[in-house]
C-alpha cells in the first residue's frame, strides 16, 4: 500500500540516537552509528521522531510500504522489555549513568615534568611525530590512593545521549582524549565536579559541533571548559566546541585550556 512513512538521510544523520529514543514503536534503531528505519510495519507515520532530530535528517515521504502493524509493535515492545529486565537495558558499554565518586580526603601531588627529547621523523603531521618523553622520577613513591573523579558514562562525544540526566545543571568538560595521558592530574583539576565528554576529530573524522550544540541547547549547562592538546589537529575539537556554544545562543562562562605533550598547562 502507498502511505506516509519516515525517511532518514544517512548523510545528515550524526548518530545522536535522539530519534530512536523518541520512537515509541521502536521502528528506528542505530546501525553502524546511523539511524535506520528497521521495519516499515513498525512505523505509525505520526512522526514523533522528526522534532527530535537536530540535523533535519528525517522527513516524511509517501511510498509503497507495509501497513502499520500494532500487534507486531506490541509484541516487539514486550520482547525488548524482557531483554531490558534481564540485561539491565541496552548495550552495557553505552548505557548512560551517573557515577558517584567518594572523596579521597586529599589533593593529588603535582606531576613531575622533565625534558622532552624530540627526533624528527621525516615530516608529516607535527602532532603525530614520534618522540620520547623523559620525565623526572619522583623522590619517593606516594602511598596516597588516587580515586577516579568521573561522574558520567559514556564519555565519548559520539556515544553520549543528548538528553542524559547528568547534563542538567552541569559544568561541562569537553576534552581531547589524549589529555588524559599527557596531564597527570587531570581527574583532580579538570574532571572533578564536571561532566566529561572526550573525543578526537582527527580519528573520528567527524564534526562534533552539531552533537555538542544539541547537548548545550537542550540542557541547562552552567559552564564549559575546553581541554585541548597543543598539537594542530586538536584545533578541530576547540573549533567544534566554540561553534556549538555560539550556535546554541546561550550565555555562560567558558574557557579553553591547552596542554603540552610533556604535561604542562600552556594557558
XYZ file of C-alpha atoms in Angstrom:
267
model
C 0.000 0.000 0.000
C 1.021 3.635 -0.579
C 1.229 5.518 2.720
C 3.102 8.226 4.589
C 6.263 6.980 6.299
C 9.533 8.440 7.528
C 12.731 8.598 5.510
C 16.199 9.023 7.063
C 19.018 10.798 5.219
C 22.170 8.972 6.349
C 24.417 11.783 5.127
C 22.723 14.213 7.530
C 22.450 11.772 10.436
C 25.043 12.456 13.149
C 24.307 9.292 15.104
C 22.969 11.049 18.208
C 20.180 8.482 18.697
C 17.548 11.077 19.642
C 15.097 9.775 17.040
C 15.459 6.180 18.222
C 14.752 7.264 21.792
C 11.699 9.251 20.664
C 10.199 6.430 18.607
C 7.711 4.669 20.906
C 7.214 1.862 18.408
C 10.952 1.011 18.202
C 10.794 1.381 14.434
C 14.142 3.201 14.436
C 17.427 1.680 15.554
C 21.084 2.632 15.471
C 23.110 0.593 12.972
C 26.831 1.296 12.470
C 26.417 4.688 14.108
C 23.490 5.775 11.895
C 19.727 5.839 12.448
C 17.838 3.224 10.405
C 14.157 2.503 9.861
C 14.196 -1.127 10.952
C 10.742 -2.186 9.758
C 8.080 -0.369 7.772
C 5.238 -2.035 9.692
C 6.578 -0.630 12.989
C 6.321 2.988 11.775
C 2.914 4.560 12.512
C 3.673 7.616 10.353
C 2.927 10.098 13.145
C 6.480 11.445 13.207
C 7.315 11.766 16.925
C 10.930 11.380 15.843
C 11.002 14.403 13.496
C 11.272 17.257 16.030
C 13.930 15.381 17.987
C 16.412 15.244 15.095
C 18.956 18.084 15.471
C 20.199 17.826 11.872
C 16.924 17.556 9.957
C 17.810 14.090 8.686
C 14.237 12.763 8.993
C 11.413 13.651 6.599
C 8.048 12.229 5.546
C 7.628 10.524 2.176
C 4.768 8.670 0.523
C 5.804 5.309 -0.863
C 4.917 1.646 -1.062
C 5.191 0.301 2.487
C 3.708 -2.405 4.664
C 0.741 -1.295 6.761
C 1.344 -0.311 10.367
C 1.018 -3.480 12.494
C 0.098 -2.507 16.051
C 0.070 -6.114 17.237
C 3.597 -6.722 15.944
C 4.760 -3.488 17.598
C 3.331 -4.522 20.985
C 4.878 -7.976 20.684
C 8.267 -6.407 19.900
C 7.920 -3.931 22.794
C 7.238 -6.796 25.185
C 10.266 -8.697 23.895
C 12.517 -5.654 24.319
C 11.162 -5.006 27.806
C 12.006 -8.580 28.801
C 15.510 -8.202 27.389
C 15.974 -4.953 29.279
C 14.799 -6.559 32.508
C 17.274 -9.424 32.231
C 20.248 -7.485 30.862
C 19.852 -4.184 32.701
C 18.896 -2.356 29.498
C 20.608 -1.789 26.159
C 24.301 -2.092 25.408
C 26.099 -2.143 28.781
C 29.020 -0.189 27.397
C 26.905 2.713 26.119
C 24.287 2.891 28.880
C 24.014 6.400 30.333
C 24.707 6.500 34.041
C 25.759 8.835 36.821
C 28.837 7.816 38.784
C 29.088 8.731 42.465
C 32.737 9.088 43.459
C 33.871 9.165 47.082
C 36.131 11.997 48.145
C 39.699 10.792 48.678
C 40.410 13.207 51.507
C 43.288 14.990 49.873
C 44.711 16.519 46.769
C 46.849 14.748 44.254
C 50.588 15.525 44.201
C 51.676 17.635 41.242
C 53.180 15.802 38.328
C 56.942 15.997 37.856
C 57.803 17.190 34.362
C 61.212 16.816 32.796
C 62.767 17.454 29.419
C 61.491 16.339 26.051
C 63.697 14.599 23.524
C 62.337 15.024 20.015
C 63.517 13.189 16.929
C 62.366 14.325 13.536
C 60.524 11.591 11.732
C 60.892 12.976 8.253
C 57.745 15.080 8.063
C 54.044 14.534 8.417
C 51.683 16.000 10.984
C 53.694 17.627 13.815
C 51.139 16.378 16.299
C 51.765 12.763 15.291
C 55.569 12.957 15.234
C 57.178 10.121 17.201
C 59.206 11.284 20.181
C 60.449 10.063 23.546
C 59.463 11.984 26.682
C 61.892 11.826 29.580
C 60.033 12.514 32.811
C 61.896 13.040 36.080
C 61.357 10.379 38.695
C 59.687 11.429 41.955
C 61.911 11.308 45.006
C 59.786 8.652 46.680
C 56.634 6.722 45.971
C 53.412 8.064 47.436
C 51.043 5.966 49.473
C 48.049 8.111 48.530
C 45.490 6.086 46.617
C 44.056 8.210 43.833
C 40.357 7.852 43.111
C 38.520 8.465 39.869
C 36.518 11.694 39.724
C 34.481 10.639 36.671
C 30.779 11.367 37.191
C 29.163 10.151 33.968
C 29.156 7.389 31.372
C 29.582 7.180 28.414
C 32.244 9.824 27.906
C 32.765 9.658 24.135
C 31.054 12.578 22.393
C 29.668 10.253 19.717
C 28.095 7.909 22.279
C 26.716 10.336 24.871
C 22.901 10.661 24.791
C 21.842 14.256 24.151
C 19.314 14.317 26.970
C 21.208 12.276 29.553
C 20.098 13.397 33.048
C 23.640 14.248 34.119
C 23.754 17.178 31.659
C 21.152 19.162 33.633
C 22.931 21.896 35.589
C 26.321 20.502 34.575
C 29.696 22.150 34.361
C 30.782 20.537 31.103
C 34.329 19.436 30.258
C 34.990 18.858 26.530
C 38.414 17.238 26.411
C 40.800 15.779 23.869
C 41.166 12.098 24.668
C 44.973 12.401 24.619
C 44.827 14.866 27.524
C 44.193 12.037 29.978
C 47.573 10.551 29.136
C 49.525 13.793 28.908
C 48.303 15.549 32.061
C 48.828 13.540 35.240
C 46.446 15.498 37.473
C 43.530 15.525 35.040
C 40.975 13.990 37.410
C 41.587 16.344 40.320
C 41.981 19.563 38.332
C 39.529 19.114 35.453
C 37.209 16.099 35.741
C 36.342 16.686 39.387
C 32.947 18.392 39.673
C 32.332 18.308 35.910
C 30.531 16.150 33.387
C 33.138 14.894 30.922
C 32.977 14.401 27.154
C 36.037 13.335 25.165
C 36.859 12.980 21.503
C 39.406 13.278 18.723
C 38.070 14.792 15.485
C 41.100 13.519 13.569
C 40.459 9.881 14.492
C 36.650 10.036 14.419
C 36.739 12.097 11.199
C 33.574 13.977 12.205
C 32.482 17.496 13.080
C 31.339 17.352 16.693
C 29.684 20.789 16.573
C 26.146 19.575 15.788
C 26.139 16.989 18.579
C 27.627 19.437 21.083
C 25.169 22.152 20.046
C 22.270 19.769 20.678
C 23.618 18.898 24.133
C 24.139 22.547 25.070
C 20.838 23.731 23.585
C 18.646 21.041 25.144
C 20.158 21.044 28.637
C 20.892 23.644 31.307
C 24.676 23.763 31.014
C 26.290 26.065 33.615
C 29.785 26.351 32.110
C 32.083 24.767 29.525
C 35.798 24.017 29.797
C 37.510 23.012 26.545
C 40.670 20.997 27.225
C 42.839 20.501 24.155
C 46.357 19.406 23.359
C 48.903 21.741 21.789
C 49.025 19.726 18.550
C 47.360 21.316 15.475
C 44.785 18.556 14.954
C 43.279 19.381 18.350
C 42.138 22.699 16.903
C 39.184 20.836 15.411
C 37.876 19.985 18.864
C 38.240 23.570 20.072
C 36.516 24.996 16.985
C 33.649 22.489 17.214
C 33.031 23.384 20.854
C 33.155 27.135 20.182
C 30.832 26.755 17.201
C 28.378 24.753 19.307
C 28.359 27.356 22.087
C 27.748 30.176 19.606
C 25.034 28.293 17.720
C 23.207 27.401 20.934
C 22.513 31.077 21.611
C 23.172 30.561 25.312
C 25.419 32.627 27.557
C 27.547 31.056 30.282
C 31.228 31.066 31.309
C 33.572 29.100 29.055
C 37.328 28.801 28.623
C 39.991 26.963 26.623
C 42.931 25.249 28.327
C 45.851 23.879 26.298
C 48.061 21.010 27.479
C 51.559 20.457 26.096
C 52.624 16.974 25.082
C 55.012 16.861 28.067
C 52.206 17.542 30.511
C 52.215 21.286 31.143
C 49.330 23.746 31.115
C 50.216 26.311 28.455
C 47.344 28.770 29.017
